[in-house]
Amino acid sequence: MPLVDIGANLTHASFHDDVDAVVARARAADVATVIVTGTTVLESRLAAGIADRFDLYCTAGVHPHHARDCDDSTIAELRHLSVHPRCVAIGECGLDFNRNYSPHPDQEKGFIAQLELGLEVGKPLFLHSRDAHPRFAEILRRYRPPRAVAHCFTGEKDELHAYMELGLYIGITGWICDERRGQHLLTLVRDIPSDRLLLETDSPYLTPRDMRPQPKARRNEPAFLPHILRTVARALGRAPEEVAAETTRNAERLFGIRHESRASLTSQRAASA
Ligand SMILES: [Zn+2]
């Protein structure tokens, strides 16, 4: 059952030497496509290059960590990148009040500018929020983007329900496999409507802690998405195949993608019928 990894940072330095093998392993693991996350103008440009090279997808955005460097010319560059045929979302953008690498006013300004850009170009938003609820939800309520995902959701029940009221899709990562800080997600995922759930690795970060053996240098990669799928399915008390089919449909609907493996599966079925 083909999966979509809706968030992988394949432009990260840890992938420079073997991105070909990483993509091949993902495909072998039935991760049919990956959306490569853009976190700065430069990284978004590199993400588009990787998407082109491997038939993947990408986003164009400035992460809240880099919001201090986000000005009008940055937004103009993102607008330019957003028309790339493989660019399926604006982001990642949002607020991060956990690390606070950029001052809050800069973060809010960059977030709002990208929300407006997403609405202007008609693309979904790829959103990041860490320790920023309820301010993050307050800003979203003003703009109400019709299509958006709260990527790498790690929050609590009130936060999840606020996002659901906003109609957001919810991205679940290997955080749910972390017995120290992700336990609450095992119950909370049951609150997510089945047409709003998405899966992602957030590679190379957030390697599932319960994977045995642990990968070299603990680097996460898209090929580990089925491990996250199985954990989510177990938490939901449902068959992994069902959850795989639903989350793939959700990703296709949100990002307007039809990935190749589905097309080739359909044509194989047609050929054998
Ligand atoms: Zn993020």
Coordinates of N, CA, C and O in Angstrom, one line a residue, residues 45 74-84 117:
R45 N 15.0 26.1 -2.8 CA 15.5 26.0 -4.2 C 16.1 24.6 -4.3 O 15.9 23.9 -5.3
T74 N 12.4 38.2 0.3 CA 12.3 36.7 0.6 C 11.0 36.2 0.1 O 10.9 35.2 -0.6
I75 N 9.9 37.0 0.4 CA 8.6 36.6 0.0 C 8.5 36.6 -1.6 O 7.9 35.6 -2.2
A76 N 9.1 37.5 -2.2 CA 9.1 37.6 -3.7 C 9.8 36.3 -4.2 O 9.3 35.7 -5.2
E77 N 10.9 35.9 -3.6 CA 11.6 34.7 -4.0 C 10.7 33.4 -3.9 O 10.7 32.5 -4.7
L78 N 10.0 33.4 -2.7 CA 9.1 32.2 -2.5 C 8.0 32.2 -3.5 O 7.6 31.1 -4.0
R79 N 7.5 33.4 -3.8 CA 6.4 33.5 -4.8 C 6.9 32.9 -6.2 O 6.2 32.1 -6.8
H80 N 8.1 33.2 -6.5 CA 8.7 32.7 -7.7 C 8.9 31.2 -7.6 O 8.6 30.5 -8.6
L81 N 9.4 30.7 -6.5 CA 9.6 29.3 -6.3 C 8.2 28.5 -6.3 O 8.2 27.3 -6.7
S82 N 7.2 29.2 -5.9 CA 5.9 28.5 -5.7 C 5.3 28.0 -7.1 O 4.4 27.2 -7.1
V83 N 5.7 28.6 -8.2 CA 5.2 28.2 -9.4 C 5.9 27.0 -10.0 O 5.5 26.5 -11.1
H84 N 6.9 26.6 -9.4 CA 7.6 25.4 -9.8 C 6.6 24.2 -9.8 O 5.8 24.1 -8.9
L117 N 0.8 34.8 1.2 CA 1.3 34.2 -0.1 C 0.6 33.0 -0.5 O 0.2 32.8 -1.6

